[in-house]
PDB file of C-alpha atoms in Angstrom:
ATOM      1  CA  MET A   1      11.734 -10.961  44.862  1.00  0.00           C
ATOM      2  CA  TYR A   2       9.683  -8.589  47.423  1.00  0.00           C
ATOM      3  CA  VAL A   3       7.701  -9.889  50.303  1.00  0.00           C
ATOM      4  CA  LEU A   4       4.795  -8.029  50.446  1.00  0.00           C
ATOM      5  CA  ASP A   5       4.168  -8.213  54.438  1.00  0.00           C
ATOM      6  CA  THR A   6       7.574  -7.497  55.094  1.00  0.00           C
ATOM      7  CA  ASP A   7       7.736  -4.130  52.753  1.00  0.00           C
ATOM      8  CA  ILE A   8       4.468  -2.700  54.835  1.00  0.00           C
ATOM      9  CA  MET A   9       6.063  -3.336  58.088  1.00  0.00           C
ATOM     10  CA  GLN A  10       9.825  -2.076  56.631  1.00  0.00           C
ATOM     11  CA  PHE A  11       7.980   1.285  55.013  1.00  0.00           C
ATOM     12  CA  SER A  12       5.956   1.424  57.708  1.00  0.00           C
ATOM     13  CA  GLU A  13       8.894   1.868  60.252  1.00  0.00           C
ATOM     14  CA  GLY A  14       7.126  -1.263  62.155  1.00  0.00           C
ATOM     15  CA  ARG A  15       4.070   0.914  62.635  1.00  0.00           C
ATOM     16  CA  ILE A  16       2.008  -1.986  61.003  1.00  0.00           C
ATOM     17  CA  VAL A  17       2.407  -5.276  62.059  1.00  0.00           C
ATOM     18  CA  ALA A  18       1.250  -7.420  58.713  1.00  0.00           C
ATOM     19  CA  LYS A  19       1.775 -11.569  58.063  1.00  0.00           C
ATOM     20  CA  LEU A  20       0.171 -13.603  55.278  1.00  0.00           C
ATOM     21  CA  GLY A  21      -0.966 -16.149  55.742  1.00  0.00           C
ATOM     22  CA  ALA A  22      -2.504 -19.102  53.406  1.00  0.00           C
ATOM     23  CA  GLU A  23      -5.243 -18.792  50.665  1.00  0.00           C
ATOM     24  CA  GLY A  24      -4.897 -15.700  50.204  1.00  0.00           C
ATOM     25  CA  LEU A  25      -4.824 -13.834  53.315  1.00  0.00           C
ATOM     26  CA  LEU A  26      -2.889 -10.543  54.509  1.00  0.00           C
ATOM     27  CA  CYS A  27      -3.658  -9.852  58.522  1.00  0.00           C
ATOM     28  CA  LEU A  28      -2.711  -6.642  59.473  1.00  0.00           C
ATOM     29  CA  ALA A  29      -2.436  -4.737  62.570  1.00  0.00           C
ATOM     30  CA  VAL A  30      -1.752  -1.021  63.639  1.00  0.00           C
ATOM     31  CA  PRO A  31      -1.171  -0.937  67.352  1.00  0.00           C
ATOM     32  CA  ALA A  32      -1.306   3.074  67.941  1.00  0.00           C
ATOM     33  CA  ARG A  33      -4.607   2.959  66.388  1.00  0.00           C
ATOM     34  CA  GLY A  34      -6.115   0.110  68.036  1.00  0.00           C
ATOM     35  CA  LEU A  35      -6.557  -1.639  64.624  1.00  0.00           C
ATOM     36  CA  GLY A  36      -6.463  -5.165  63.277  1.00  0.00           C
ATOM     37  CA  LEU A  37      -7.454  -5.938  59.650  1.00  0.00           C
ATOM     38  CA  ALA A  38      -7.859  -8.667  57.702  1.00  0.00           C
ATOM     39  CA  ILE A  39      -7.629  -8.939  53.904  1.00  0.00           C
ATOM     40  CA  ALA A  40      -8.530 -11.938  52.014  1.00  0.00           C
ATOM     41  CA  THR A  41      -8.798 -13.031  48.605  1.00  0.00           C
ATOM     42  CA  GLU A  42     -12.258 -14.230  47.384  1.00  0.00           C
ATOM     43  CA  ASP A  43     -10.251 -17.198  45.446  1.00  0.00           C
ATOM     44  CA  GLY A  44      -7.947 -18.105  47.469  1.00  0.00           C
ATOM     45  CA  MET A  45      -4.982 -16.756  44.997  1.00  0.00           C
ATOM     46  CA  PRO A  46      -2.667 -13.958  46.514  1.00  0.00           C
ATOM     47  CA  ARG A  47      -2.290 -12.094  43.161  1.00  0.00           C
ATOM     48  CA  GLY A  48      -4.908  -9.275  44.474  1.00  0.00           C
ATOM     49  CA  LEU A  49      -3.322  -8.872  47.997  1.00  0.00           C
ATOM     50  CA  GLY A  50      -1.074  -6.480  47.287  1.00  0.00           C
ATOM     51  CA  PRO A  51      -3.360  -3.805  45.137  1.00  0.00           C
ATOM     52  CA  ALA A  52      -5.884  -4.610  47.710  1.00  0.00           C
ATOM     53  CA  ALA A  53      -3.665  -3.932  50.647  1.00  0.00           C
ATOM     54  CA  ILE A  54      -2.378  -0.675  49.141  1.00  0.00           C
ATOM     55  CA  ALA A  55      -5.849   0.389  48.403  1.00  0.00           C
ATOM     56  CA  THR A  56      -6.345  -0.362  52.366  1.00  0.00           C
ATOM     57  CA  LEU A  57      -3.075   1.652  53.529  1.00  0.00           C
ATOM     58  CA  GLN A  58      -4.125   4.363  51.590  1.00  0.00           C
ATOM     59  CA  GLN A  59      -8.318   4.868  52.195  1.00  0.00           C
ATOM     60  CA  LEU A  60      -7.131   4.722  55.760  1.00  0.00           C
ATOM     61  CA  ASP A  61      -4.212   7.064  55.985  1.00  0.00           C
ATOM     62  CA  LEU A  62      -2.085   4.736  57.285  1.00  0.00           C
ATOM     63  CA  VAL A  63       1.590   5.895  55.022  1.00  0.00           C
ATOM     64  CA  ASP A  64       2.304   8.581  52.876  1.00  0.00           C
ATOM     65  CA  ASP A  65       1.901   8.790  49.448  1.00  0.00           C
ATOM     66  CA  ALA A  66       5.802   7.946  48.653  1.00  0.00           C
ATOM     67  CA  THR A  67       5.352   4.763  50.416  1.00  0.00           C
ATOM     68  CA  ILE A  68       1.992   4.313  48.502  1.00  0.00           C
ATOM     69  CA  GLU A  69       4.017   4.721  45.391  1.00  0.00           C
ATOM     70  CA  GLU A  70       6.670   2.306  46.397  1.00  0.00           C
ATOM     71  CA  LEU A  71       4.580  -0.272  47.263  1.00  0.00           C
ATOM     72  CA  ARG A  72       3.133  -0.060  43.659  1.00  0.00           C
ATOM     73  CA  LYS A  73       5.653  -0.482  42.001  1.00  0.00           C
ATOM     74  CA  ARG A  74       6.671  -3.658  43.612  1.00  0.00           C
ATOM     75  CA  HIS A  75       2.904  -5.080  44.468  1.00  0.00           C
ATOM     76  CA  ALA A  76       0.792  -3.585  41.946  1.00  0.00           C
ATOM     77  CA  GLY A  77       2.607  -3.939  38.551  1.00  0.00           C
ATOM     78  CA  ALA A  78       1.353  -4.829  35.745  1.00  0.00           C
ATOM     79  CA  VAL A  79       0.219  -8.589  34.464  1.00  0.00           C
ATOM     80  CA  PRO A  80       2.546 -10.296  32.096  1.00  0.00           C
ATOM     81  CA  SER A  81       1.918 -12.719  29.221  1.00  0.00           C
ATOM     82  CA  PHE A  82       4.038 -15.510  29.139  1.00  0.00           C
ATOM     83  CA  LYS A  83       6.738 -14.008  26.929  1.00  0.00           C
ATOM     84  CA  GLY A  84       7.221 -11.192  29.838  1.00  0.00           C
ATOM     85  CA  LYS A  85       4.985  -8.131  28.037  1.00  0.00           C
ATOM     86  CA  PRO A  86       2.371  -6.452  30.078  1.00  0.00           C
ATOM     87  CA  VAL A  87      -0.787  -7.464  28.782  1.00  0.00           C
ATOM     88  CA  GLY A  88      -2.826  -6.229  31.967  1.00  0.00           C
ATOM     89  CA  GLU A  89      -3.302  -5.106  35.742  1.00  0.00           C
ATOM     90  CA  ILE A  90      -5.228  -5.925  38.628  1.00  0.00           C
ATOM     91  CA  ARG A  91      -6.964  -3.164  40.152  1.00  0.00           C
ATOM     92  CA  PRO A  92      -8.772  -2.744  43.562  1.00  0.00           C
ATOM     93  CA  ARG A  93     -12.671  -2.421  44.068  1.00  0.00           C
ATOM     94  CA  LEU A  94     -12.882  -2.132  47.552  1.00  0.00           C
ATOM     95  CA  VAL A  95     -14.173   1.183  49.090  1.00  0.00           C
ATOM     96  CA  LEU A  96     -14.184   0.928  52.729  1.00  0.00           C
ATOM     97  CA  GLU A  97     -16.596   2.384  54.814  1.00  0.00           C
ATOM     98  CA  ARG A  98     -16.996   3.798  58.283  1.00  0.00           C
ATOM     99  CA  GLY A  99     -19.762   2.530  61.041  1.00  0.00           C
ATOM    100  CA  GLY A 100     -20.883  -0.889  62.551  1.00  0.00           C
ATOM    101  CA  HIS A 101     -20.656  -4.296  61.351  1.00  0.00           C
ATOM    102  CA  ARG A 102     -22.039  -5.112  57.974  1.00  0.00           C
ATOM    103  CA  GLU A 103     -23.291  -8.578  56.377  1.00  0.00           C
ATOM    104  CA  PRO A 104     -22.104  -9.565  53.073  1.00  0.00           C
ATOM    105  CA  ASP A 105     -23.755  -9.295  49.927  1.00  0.00           C
ATOM    106  CA  ALA A 106     -25.548 -12.472  49.224  1.00  0.00           C
ATOM    107  CA  ALA A 107     -24.269 -14.704  46.564  1.00  0.00           C
TER     108      ALA A 107
END
C-alpha cells in the first residue's frame, strides 16, 4: 500500500514536504518557493486527495512528468466495484488561479 504524503516527499527528493491529516486534508510545503498549500475534500473523505494533489503538483510545475505518471498509477487509479472490476474514476476539477485572495462561491 502506498501512502500519498510519503510518495510525494520521496518522489520530490525532499523538495516538497507533505502531511496527510484528518477529514480529507493534505498539507504541502515547498520551502524553496516559499509556498504552503492545504488541500481538503469537501466531504472529508480522502479518496479525492490523490487526484487533487497530482493536479496541483502538475499545475504548479513542482515535479516532472515521470513523477506525475508514477503518482497517478499509485493514487489516481480506477474506482473498483466490490468484485474488483473498474467501474469509474475520480477526476480533479480544480484549476489553480494566480493572484490574490478569492472568496469561495456561495453554496
